[in-house]
Amino acid sequence: DTGVSQNPRHKITKRGQNVTFRCDPISEHNRLYWYRQTLGQGPEFLTYFQNEAQLEKSRLLSDRFSAERPKGSFSTLEIQRTEQGDSAMYLCASSQRRGRDTEAFFGQGTRLTVV
Amino acid sequence: GENVEQHPSTLSVQEGDSAVIKCTYSDSASNYFPWYKQELGKGPQLIIDIRSNVGEKKDQRIAVTLNKTAKHFSLHITETQPEDSAVYFCAASIHSSASKIIFGSGTRLSIRP
C-alpha cells in the first residue's frame, strides 16, 4: 500500500496522559499536514511541514501539542496532558508540489478518545 | 484568513436523481478547490478538484463549477447511486504557495433506493 499510513488507528487514554501519533506520508511527498476532525465537522488545520521545516501552526495547536518531522519523511504528533476536549480524529495528509499539481491525500486517521 | 461555507449540511435524494452541494469562500487569493468524499471510519478521499483558471470540470458523473467573481463553487453528482452516500467536503487553498487547505463543514448525502 503506497498511501498515507497513520498509526495507531485508535487510541484510548486517560486524561492527563501523553499520547503520540505517527504518520508516514506517500513516498517522496515533501508536504505533510495534520488536521483534527470532530464529529460532524470538517477537518481543521493544525500544522504543516515542507520537508523537515514546520511552516505554519494553527492557533488550535496549544502548547500541549507538538509535531515533528525530523528527516522530512514520517511525522509525529504528540499531545501532552490530554484533556477530554482533545478527543477527535487526527488526520494526516501529504502532497507533492509537482508543477501545478498539489493534490493532498489523506490517511485513515487516528481516533483519540480521552476518558 | 480563508473561510469556507458549505450548504446544505444534509441532503437526501432519490437514487438516479442529481445532487448539488454549494460552497462559498472568502479569500480572493484562493485558486485551488478540491472536493473530498469521506465514508464512515475513513479519511477524506479526493474525488475531483478545480483550479481558478477554469469554470467547469467534469469526470464521469461528477462535475464541479466555479464562479470566481461571486466566490462560489459547486459539486454536481448526476445519476446518483447508493455508493454515493457519504459526507462530502469542499475546500479551498492557494495553489501556488505552501498553503493549508481550508475545509467546509461537510454535507451528508443520503441516496434513497
Coordinates of N, CA and C in Angstrom, one line a residue:
Chain A
D1 N 0.8 -1.2 0.0 CA 0.0 0.0 0.0 C 0.9 1.2 0.0
T2 N 0.7 2.1 -1.0 CA 1.6 3.3 -1.1 C 0.9 4.5 -0.6
G3 N -0.3 4.4 0.1 CA -1.0 5.6 0.5 C -0.4 6.1 1.8
V4 N -1.0 7.2 2.4 CA -0.6 7.7 3.7 C -1.0 6.8 4.8
S5 N -0.1 6.5 5.7 CA -0.3 5.5 6.7 C -0.3 6.2 8.1
Q6 N -1.3 5.9 8.9 CA -1.3 6.5 10.3 C -1.4 5.4 11.3
N7 N -0.7 5.6 12.4 CA -0.7 4.6 13.5 C -0.6 5.3 14.8
P8 N -1.4 4.8 15.8 CA -2.4 3.7 15.7 C -3.6 4.2 15.0
R9 N -4.5 3.3 14.7 CA -5.8 3.7 14.2 C -6.8 4.2 15.3
H10 N -6.6 3.6 16.5 CA -7.4 4.0 17.6 C -6.5 4.1 18.8
K11 N -6.9 5.1 19.7 CA -6.1 5.3 20.9 C -7.1 5.7 22.0
I12 N -7.1 5.0 23.1 CA -7.9 5.4 24.3 C -6.9 5.7 25.4
T13 N -7.1 6.8 26.0 CA -6.1 7.2 27.0 C -6.8 7.9 28.2
K14 N -6.2 7.9 29.3 CA -6.8 8.6 30.5 C -6.4 10.1 30.4
R15 N -7.3 10.9 30.9 CA -7.0 12.3 31.0 C -5.7 12.6 31.7
G16 N -4.9 13.4 31.2 CA -3.6 13.7 31.8 C -2.4 13.0 31.2
Q17 N -2.7 11.9 30.5 CA -1.6 11.1 29.9 C -1.1 11.8 28.6
N18 N 0.1 11.4 28.2 CA 0.6 11.9 26.9 C 0.4 10.8 25.8
V19 N 0.1 11.3 24.6 CA 0.0 10.3 23.5 C 0.8 10.8 22.3
T20 N 1.2 9.9 21.5 CA 1.9 10.2 20.3 C 1.4 9.4 19.1
F21 N 1.2 10.1 18.0 CA 0.7 9.5 16.8 C 1.8 9.6 15.7
R22 N 1.7 8.7 14.8 CA 2.7 8.7 13.7 C 2.0 8.7 12.4
C23 N 2.6 9.4 11.4 CA 2.1 9.5 10.1 C 3.3 9.2 9.1
D24 N 3.1 8.3 8.2 CA 4.0 8.0 7.1 C 3.4 8.5 5.8
P25 N 3.9 9.5 5.2 CA 3.3 10.1 4.0 C 3.6 9.2 2.8
I26 N 3.0 9.6 1.7 CA 3.3 8.9 0.4 C 4.8 9.2 0.1
S27 N 5.5 8.2 -0.3 CA 6.9 8.3 -0.6 C 7.2 9.5 -1.6
E28 N 8.1 10.3 -1.2 CA 8.6 11.4 -2.0 C 7.7 12.7 -1.9
H29 N 6.6 12.5 -1.1 CA 5.8 13.7 -0.9 C 6.5 14.6 0.1
N30 N 6.7 15.9 -0.3 CA 7.5 16.8 0.5 C 6.6 17.6 1.5
R31 N 5.3 17.6 1.3 CA 4.5 18.3 2.2 C 3.7 17.4 3.0
L32 N 3.5 17.7 4.3 CA 2.8 16.9 5.2 C 1.9 17.8 6.1
Y33 N 0.7 17.4 6.3 CA -0.3 18.2 7.0 C -0.9 17.4 8.1
W34 N -1.2 18.1 9.3 CA -2.0 17.5 10.3 C -3.3 18.2 10.5
Y35 N -4.4 17.5 10.5 CA -5.7 18.1 10.8 C -6.4 17.4 11.9
R36 N -7.3 18.0 12.5 CA -8.2 17.4 13.5 C -9.6 17.5 13.1
Q37 N -10.4 16.4 13.3 CA -11.8 16.4 12.9 C -12.6 15.9 14.0
T38 N -13.6 16.7 14.4 CA -14.6 16.3 15.4 C -15.9 15.9 14.7
L39 N -16.7 15.2 15.5 CA -17.9 14.6 14.9 C -18.8 15.6 14.2
G40 N -19.1 15.4 13.0 CA -20.0 16.3 12.2 C -19.3 17.6 11.7
Q41 N -18.0 17.7 11.8 CA -17.3 18.8 11.3 C -16.3 18.5 10.2
G42 N -15.9 19.5 9.5 CA -14.8 19.3 8.5 C -13.5 19.3 9.2
P43 N -12.5 18.8 8.5 CA -11.1 18.8 9.1 C -10.7 20.2 9.4
E44 N -10.0 20.4 10.6 CA -9.5 21.7 11.0 C -8.0 21.6 10.9
F45 N -7.4 22.6 10.2 CA -5.9 22.6 10.1 C -5.2 22.8 11.4
L46 N -4.2 22.0 11.6 CA -3.4 22.1 12.8 C -2.0 22.6 12.5
T47 N -1.3 21.9 11.6 CA 0.1 22.3 11.3 C 0.5 21.7 9.9
Y48 N 1.6 22.2 9.4 CA 2.0 21.9 8.1 C 3.6 21.9 8.0
F49 N 4.1 20.9 7.3 CA 5.6 20.8 7.1 C 5.8 20.8 5.6
Q50 N 6.9 21.4 5.2 CA 7.5 21.2 3.9 C 8.9 20.6 4.2
N51 N 9.1 19.4 3.7 CA 10.3 18.6 4.1 C 10.3 18.6 5.7
E52 N 11.4 19.0 6.3 CA 11.5 18.9 7.7 C 11.1 20.2 8.4
A53 N 10.8 21.2 7.7 CA 10.5 22.5 8.2 C 9.0 22.7 8.5
Q54 N 8.7 23.0 9.8 CA 7.3 23.3 10.1 C 7.0 24.7 9.8
L55 N 6.2 24.9 8.7 CA 6.0 26.2 8.2 C 4.8 27.0 8.8
E56 N 3.8 26.3 9.3 CA 2.7 27.0 9.8 C 2.0 26.2 10.9
K57 N 1.6 26.9 12.0 CA 0.9 26.3 13.1 C -0.4 27.0 13.3
S58 N -1.5 26.3 13.5 CA -2.8 26.9 13.8 C -2.8 27.3 15.3
R59 N -3.7 28.3 15.5 CA -3.9 28.7 16.9 C -4.6 27.6 17.7
L60 N -5.2 26.6 17.0 CA -5.7 25.4 17.6 C -4.7 24.6 18.3
L61 N -3.4 24.7 17.8 CA -2.3 23.9 18.3 C -1.8 24.6 19.6
S62 N -2.3 24.2 20.8 CA -1.9 24.8 22.0 C -0.5 24.3 22.4
D63 N 0.0 24.8 23.5 CA 1.4 24.4 23.9 C 1.5 23.0 24.2
R64 N 0.3 22.3 24.4 CA 0.4 20.9 24.8 C 0.6 20.0 23.5
F65 N 0.5 20.6 22.4 CA 0.7 19.9 21.1 C 2.0 20.2 20.5
S66 N 2.7 19.1 20.0 CA 3.9 19.4 19.3 C 4.0 18.4 18.1
A67 N 4.5 18.8 17.0 CA 4.6 18.0 15.9 C 6.1 18.1 15.4
E68 N 6.5 17.0 14.9 CA 7.9 16.9 14.3 C 7.9 16.1 13.0
R69 N 8.9 16.5 12.2 CA 9.2 15.7 11.0 C 10.7 15.7 10.8
P70 N 11.4 15.0 11.6 CA 12.9 15.2 11.8 C 13.7 15.0 10.5
K71 N 13.3 14.0 9.7 CA 14.1 13.8 8.5 C 13.3 14.0 7.2
G72 N 12.3 14.8 7.4 CA 11.5 15.1 6.2 C 10.7 13.9 5.6
S73 N 10.6 12.9 6.4 CA 9.8 11.7 5.9 C 8.6 11.6 6.8
F74 N 8.6 10.6 7.8 CA 7.5 10.5 8.7 C 7.4 11.6 9.7
S75 N 6.2 11.7 10.3 CA 5.9 12.8 11.2 C 5.3 12.2 12.5
T76 N 5.5 12.9 13.6 CA 4.8 12.5 14.8 C 4.1 13.7 15.4
L77 N 2.9 13.5 16.0 CA 2.1 14.5 16.7 C 2.0 14.0 18.1
E78 N 2.4 14.8 19.0 CA 2.4 14.5 20.5 C 1.4 15.4 21.2
I79 N 0.6 14.9 22.0 CA -0.3 15.7 22.8 C 0.1 15.4 24.3
Q80 N 0.4 16.4 25.0 CA 0.8 16.2 26.4 C -0.4 16.5 27.3
R81 N -0.5 15.9 28.4 CA -1.5 16.2 29.4 C -2.9 16.2 28.8
T82 N -3.3 15.1 28.1 CA -4.5 15.1 27.4 C -5.7 15.5 28.2
E83 N -6.6 16.2 27.5 CA -7.9 16.6 28.1 C -9.0 16.0 27.3
Q84 N -10.2 15.9 27.9 CA -11.4 15.3 27.2 C -11.7 16.0 25.9
G85 N -11.4 17.3 25.8 CA -11.7 18.1 24.6 C -10.7 17.7 23.5
D86 N -9.7 16.9 23.8 CA -8.8 16.5 22.7 C -9.3 15.3 21.9
S87 N -10.4 14.7 22.4 CA -11.0 13.6 21.8 C -11.4 14.0 20.4
A88 N -10.9 13.3 19.4 CA -11.2 13.7 18.0 C -10.5 12.7 17.1
M89 N -10.7 12.8 15.8 CA -10.0 12.1 14.8 C -8.8 13.0 14.3
Y90 N -7.6 12.5 14.3 CA -6.5 13.2 13.9 C -6.0 12.7 12.5
L91 N -6.1 13.5 11.6 CA -5.8 13.2 10.2 C -4.5 13.7 9.7
C92 N -3.8 12.9 8.9 CA -2.6 13.3 8.3 C -2.8 13.3 6.8
A93 N -2.2 14.2 6.1 CA -2.2 14.3 4.6 C -0.9 14.6 4.1
S94 N -0.6 14.2 2.9 CA 0.6 14.6 2.2 C 0.4 15.0 0.8
S95 N 1.3 15.8 0.3 CA 1.2 16.2 -1.1 C 2.6 16.5 -1.7
Q96 N 2.7 16.5 -3.0 CA 3.9 16.7 -3.6 C 3.8 17.9 -4.6
R97 N 4.5 18.9 -4.4 CA 4.5 20.0 -5.4 C 5.2 19.6 -6.7
R98 N 4.4 19.3 -7.7 CA 5.0 18.9 -9.0 C 4.3 19.7 -10.0
G99 N 5.0 20.7 -10.5 CA 4.3 21.6 -11.5 C 3.2 22.3 -10.8
R100 N 2.0 22.1 -11.3 CA 0.8 22.7 -10.7 C 0.0 21.8 -9.9
D101 N 0.5 20.6 -9.7 CA -0.2 19.5 -9.0 C 0.1 19.5 -7.5
T102 N -0.8 19.8 -6.7 CA -0.5 19.7 -5.2 C -1.7 19.0 -4.5
E103 N -2.3 18.0 -5.2 CA -3.4 17.3 -4.5 C -2.9 16.7 -3.2
A104 N -3.7 16.8 -2.2 CA -3.4 16.3 -0.9 C -4.2 15.0 -0.7
F105 N -3.4 14.0 -0.2 CA -4.0 12.7 0.1 C -4.0 12.4 1.5
F106 N -5.1 11.9 2.1 CA -5.3 11.7 3.5 C -5.1 10.3 3.9
G107 N -4.6 10.1 5.1 CA -4.6 8.8 5.7 C -6.0 8.4 6.3
Q108 N -6.0 7.3 7.0 CA -7.3 6.8 7.6 C -7.6 7.5 8.9
G109 N -6.6 8.1 9.5 CA -6.8 8.9 10.7 C -6.5 8.0 12.0
T110 N -6.2 8.7 13.0 CA -6.1 8.1 14.4 C -7.2 8.7 15.2
R111 N -8.1 7.8 15.7 CA -9.2 8.3 16.5 C -8.8 8.3 18.0
L112 N -8.7 9.4 18.6 CA -8.3 9.5 20.0 C -9.6 9.7 20.9
T113 N -9.6 8.9 22.0 CA -10.7 9.0 23.0 C -10.0 9.3 24.3
V114 N -10.3 10.4 25.0 CA -9.7 10.7 26.3 C -10.8 10.5 27.3
V115 N -10.5 9.6 28.2 CA -11.6 9.2 29.2 C -11.2 9.8 30.6
Chain B
G1 N -8.1 35.3 7.4 CA -7.8 34.0 6.8 C -9.0 33.5 6.0
E2 N -8.8 32.4 5.3 CA -9.8 31.9 4.4 C -10.9 31.3 5.3
N3 N -12.1 31.4 4.8 CA -13.3 30.8 5.4 C -14.1 30.2 4.3
V4 N -14.5 28.9 4.5 CA -15.3 28.2 3.5 C -16.6 27.8 4.1
E5 N -17.7 28.2 3.5 CA -19.0 27.8 4.0 C -19.7 26.8 3.0
Q6 N -20.4 25.8 3.5 CA -20.9 24.7 2.7 C -22.4 24.5 3.0
H7 N -23.2 24.3 2.0 CA -24.6 24.1 2.1 C -25.1 23.0 1.1
P8 N -26.1 22.2 1.4 CA -26.7 22.1 2.7 C -25.8 21.2 3.6
S9 N -26.2 21.1 4.9 CA -25.5 20.2 5.8 C -25.9 18.7 5.6
T10 N -27.2 18.5 5.2 CA -27.6 17.2 4.9 C -28.5 17.3 3.6
L11 N -28.4 16.2 2.8 CA -29.1 16.1 1.5 C -29.5 14.7 1.3
S12 N -30.8 14.5 1.0 CA -31.4 13.2 0.7 C -32.0 13.3 -0.7
V13 N -31.5 12.4 -1.6 CA -32.1 12.4 -3.0 C -32.4 11.0 -3.4
Q14 N -33.4 10.9 -4.3 CA -33.8 9.6 -4.8 C -32.7 9.0 -5.7
E15 N -32.5 7.7 -5.6 CA -31.5 7.1 -6.5 C -31.8 7.4 -7.9
G16 N -30.8 7.9 -8.7 CA -30.9 8.2 -10.1 C -31.1 9.7 -10.3
D17 N -31.5 10.4 -9.2 CA -31.6 11.9 -9.3 C -30.2 12.5 -9.1
S18 N -30.2 13.9 -9.3 CA -29.0 14.6 -9.2 C -28.9 15.2 -7.8
A19 N -27.6 15.5 -7.4 CA -27.4 16.1 -6.1 C -26.4 17.3 -6.3
V20 N -26.7 18.4 -5.7 CA -25.9 19.6 -5.8 C -25.5 20.1 -4.4
I21 N -24.2 20.3 -4.2 CA -23.7 20.9 -3.0 C -23.0 22.2 -3.3
K22 N -23.2 23.2 -2.5 CA -22.7 24.5 -2.8 C -21.8 25.0 -1.7
C23 N -20.7 25.8 -2.2 CA -19.8 26.3 -1.2 C -19.4 27.8 -1.6
T24 N -19.1 28.5 -0.6 CA -18.5 29.9 -0.9 C -17.2 30.0 -0.1
Y25 N -16.4 30.9 -0.6 CA -15.1 31.1 0.0 C -14.9 32.6 0.2
S26 N -14.0 33.0 1.1 CA -13.8 34.4 1.4 C -12.6 35.0 0.8
D27 N -11.5 34.2 0.7 CA -10.2 34.8 0.3 C -10.1 34.8 -1.3
S28 N -10.0 36.0 -1.8 CA -10.0 36.0 -3.3 C -8.6 35.5 -3.8
A29 N -7.6 35.3 -3.0 CA -6.4 34.7 -3.4 C -6.5 33.2 -3.6
S30 N -7.5 32.6 -3.1 CA -7.6 31.1 -3.2 C -7.8 30.8 -4.7
N31 N -7.1 29.7 -5.1 CA -7.2 29.4 -6.6 C -7.3 27.9 -6.8
Y32 N -7.4 27.1 -5.8 CA -7.5 25.7 -5.9 C -8.6 25.2 -5.0
F33 N -9.5 24.4 -5.6 CA -10.7 24.0 -4.9 C -11.0 22.5 -5.0
P34 N -10.5 21.7 -4.1 CA -10.7 20.3 -4.1 C -12.0 19.9 -3.4
W35 N -12.5 18.7 -3.8 CA -13.7 18.1 -3.2 C -13.3 16.8 -2.6
Y36 N -13.7 16.5 -1.4 CA -13.4 15.2 -0.8 C -14.7 14.5 -0.4
K37 N -14.6 13.1 -0.5 CA -15.7 12.2 0.0 C -15.1 11.5 1.2
Q38 N -15.9 11.4 2.2 CA -15.5 10.7 3.4 C -16.6 9.7 3.8
E39 N -16.2 8.4 3.8 CA -17.0 7.4 4.3 C -16.8 7.1 5.8
L40 N -17.7 6.5 6.4 CA -17.6 6.2 7.8 C -16.3 5.5 8.2
G41 N -15.6 6.1 9.2 CA -14.4 5.5 9.7 C -13.2 5.6 8.8
K42 N -13.3 6.4 7.7 CA -12.2 6.5 6.8 C -11.8 8.0 6.7
G43 N -10.6 8.2 6.1 CA -10.1 9.5 5.9 C -10.8 10.1 4.6
P44 N -10.7 11.4 4.4 CA -11.3 12.0 3.2 C -10.5 11.6 2.0
Q45 N -11.3 11.3 0.9 CA -10.7 10.9 -0.4 C -11.0 11.9 -1.4
L46 N -9.9 12.4 -2.1 CA -10.1 13.4 -3.1 C -10.8 12.8 -4.3
I47 N -11.9 13.5 -4.7 CA -12.7 12.9 -5.8 C -12.6 13.8 -7.1
I48 N -12.4 15.1 -6.9 CA -12.3 16.0 -8.0 C -11.8 17.3 -7.5
D49 N -11.1 18.1 -8.4 CA -10.7 19.4 -8.0 C -10.8 20.4 -9.2
I50 N -10.8 21.6 -8.9 CA -10.8 22.6 -10.0 C -9.9 23.8 -9.6
R51 N -9.3 24.3 -10.6 CA -8.4 25.5 -10.4 C -9.1 26.7 -11.0
S52 N -8.6 27.9 -10.6 CA -9.3 29.1 -10.8 C -9.3 29.5 -12.3
N53 N -8.5 28.9 -13.1 CA -8.4 29.3 -14.5 C -9.4 28.6 -15.4
V54 N -10.3 27.8 -14.7 CA -11.4 27.1 -15.5 C -12.7 27.3 -14.7
G55 N -13.8 27.3 -15.5 CA -15.1 27.5 -14.8 C -15.8 26.2 -14.5
E56 N -15.4 25.1 -15.2 CA -16.1 23.9 -15.0 C -15.2 22.7 -15.3
K57 N -15.4 21.6 -14.6 CA -14.6 20.4 -14.9 C -15.5 19.2 -14.6
K58 N -15.4 18.2 -15.5 CA -16.3 17.0 -15.3 C -15.5 15.8 -15.4
D59 N -16.0 14.8 -14.5 CA -15.4 13.5 -14.5 C -16.5 12.5 -14.3
Q60 N -16.9 11.9 -15.4 CA -18.0 10.9 -15.4 C -19.3 11.5 -14.8
R61 N -19.7 11.0 -13.7 CA -21.0 11.5 -13.1 C -20.8 12.8 -12.2
I62 N -19.6 13.2 -12.1 CA -19.3 14.3 -11.1 C -18.8 15.5 -11.9
A63 N -19.3 16.7 -11.6 CA -18.9 17.9 -12.2 C -18.7 19.0 -11.1
V64 N -17.8 19.9 -11.3 CA -17.6 21.0 -10.4 C -17.7 22.3 -11.3
T65 N -18.3 23.3 -10.7 CA -18.3 24.6 -11.3 C -17.7 25.6 -10.4
L66 N -17.1 26.7 -11.0 CA -16.5 27.7 -10.2 C -16.9 29.1 -10.7
N67 N -17.4 30.0 -9.8 CA -17.7 31.4 -10.2 C -16.7 32.2 -9.3
K68 N -15.6 32.7 -9.9 CA -14.6 33.4 -9.2 C -15.1 34.8 -8.7
T69 N -16.0 35.4 -9.5 CA -16.5 36.7 -9.2 C -17.3 36.7 -8.0
A70 N -18.2 35.6 -7.9 CA -19.1 35.5 -6.8 C -18.5 34.7 -5.6
K71 N -17.3 34.1 -5.9 CA -16.6 33.2 -4.9 C -17.5 32.1 -4.5
H72 N -18.1 31.5 -5.5 CA -18.9 30.3 -5.3 C -18.4 29.1 -6.1
F73 N -18.5 27.9 -5.5 CA -18.2 26.7 -6.3 C -19.1 25.6 -5.9
S74 N -19.4 24.7 -6.8 CA -20.4 23.7 -6.6 C -20.0 22.3 -7.1
L75 N -20.5 21.3 -6.4 CA -20.3 19.9 -6.8 C -21.7 19.4 -7.3
H76 N -21.7 18.8 -8.5 CA -22.9 18.2 -9.1 C -22.6 16.7 -9.3
I77 N -23.5 15.9 -8.7 CA -23.4 14.4 -9.0 C -24.7 14.0 -9.7
T78 N -24.6 13.5 -10.9 CA -25.7 13.0 -11.6 C -25.9 11.5 -11.5
E79 N -27.1 11.1 -11.8 CA -27.5 9.6 -11.8 C -27.0 9.0 -10.5
T80 N -27.4 9.5 -9.4 CA -26.8 9.1 -8.1 C -27.1 7.6 -7.8
Q81 N -26.1 7.0 -7.1 CA -26.2 5.6 -6.8 C -26.0 5.4 -5.3
P82 N -26.4 4.3 -4.8 CA -26.3 4.1 -3.3 C -24.9 4.3 -2.8
E83 N -23.9 3.9 -3.6 CA -22.5 4.1 -3.1 C -22.0 5.5 -3.1
D84 N -22.9 6.5 -3.6 CA -22.6 7.9 -3.4 C -22.9 8.4 -2.0
S85 N -23.6 7.6 -1.2 CA -23.9 8.0 0.1 C -22.6 8.2 0.9
A86 N -22.4 9.4 1.5 CA -21.2 9.7 2.2 C -21.3 11.1 2.7
V87 N -20.2 11.6 3.3 CA -20.1 13.0 3.7 C -19.1 13.6 2.7
Y88 N -19.5 14.7 2.1 CA -18.7 15.4 1.1 C -18.2 16.8 1.7
F89 N -17.0 17.1 1.4 CA -16.4 18.3 1.9 C -15.8 19.1 0.7
C90 N -16.1 20.4 0.7 CA -15.4 21.3 -0.3 C -14.3 21.9 0.5
A91 N -13.3 22.4 -0.2 CA -12.1 23.0 0.4 C -11.6 24.1 -0.6
A92 N -10.7 24.9 0.0 CA -10.0 26.0 -0.8 C -8.6 26.2 -0.3
S93 N -7.7 26.5 -1.2 CA -6.4 26.8 -0.8 C -5.7 27.7 -1.9
I94 N -4.6 28.2 -1.6 CA -3.8 29.0 -2.6 C -2.8 28.0 -3.2
H95 N -3.0 27.7 -4.4 CA -2.3 26.6 -5.1 C -0.8 26.9 -5.3
S96 N -0.5 28.1 -5.5 CA 0.9 28.4 -5.9 C 1.9 28.6 -4.8
S97 N 1.4 28.4 -3.6 CA 2.3 28.6 -2.4 C 2.1 27.5 -1.5
A98 N 3.0 27.5 -0.5 CA 2.9 26.5 0.6 C 1.8 26.9 1.5
S99 N 0.6 26.3 1.2 CA -0.6 26.8 1.9 C -1.5 25.7 2.4
K100 N -2.1 25.9 3.6 CA -3.0 24.9 4.1 C -4.3 24.9 3.3
I101 N -5.0 23.8 3.4 CA -6.3 23.6 2.7 C -7.4 23.8 3.8
I102 N -8.3 24.7 3.5 CA -9.4 25.0 4.5 C -10.6 24.3 4.0
F103 N -11.3 23.6 4.9 CA -12.4 22.8 4.6 C -13.7 23.4 5.0
G104 N -14.8 23.1 4.2 CA -16.1 23.4 4.6 C -16.6 22.4 5.7
S105 N -17.8 22.6 6.2 CA -18.3 21.8 7.3 C -18.9 20.5 6.9
G106 N -19.0 20.3 5.6 CA -19.5 19.0 5.2 C -21.0 18.9 4.8
T107 N -21.3 18.0 3.9 CA -22.7 17.7 3.5 C -22.8 16.2 3.6
R108 N -23.8 15.7 4.4 CA -24.1 14.3 4.5 C -25.1 14.0 3.4
L109 N -24.7 13.2 2.4 CA -25.5 12.9 1.3 C -26.1 11.5 1.5
S110 N -27.4 11.3 1.4 CA -28.0 10.0 1.5 C -28.8 9.8 0.2
I111 N -28.6 8.6 -0.3 CA -29.3 8.2 -1.5 C -30.4 7.2 -1.2
R112 N -31.6 7.6 -1.5 CA -32.8 6.8 -1.1 C -33.0 5.8 -2.3
P113 N -33.2 4.5 -1.9 CA -33.4 3.5 -3.0 C -34.8 3.6 -3.6

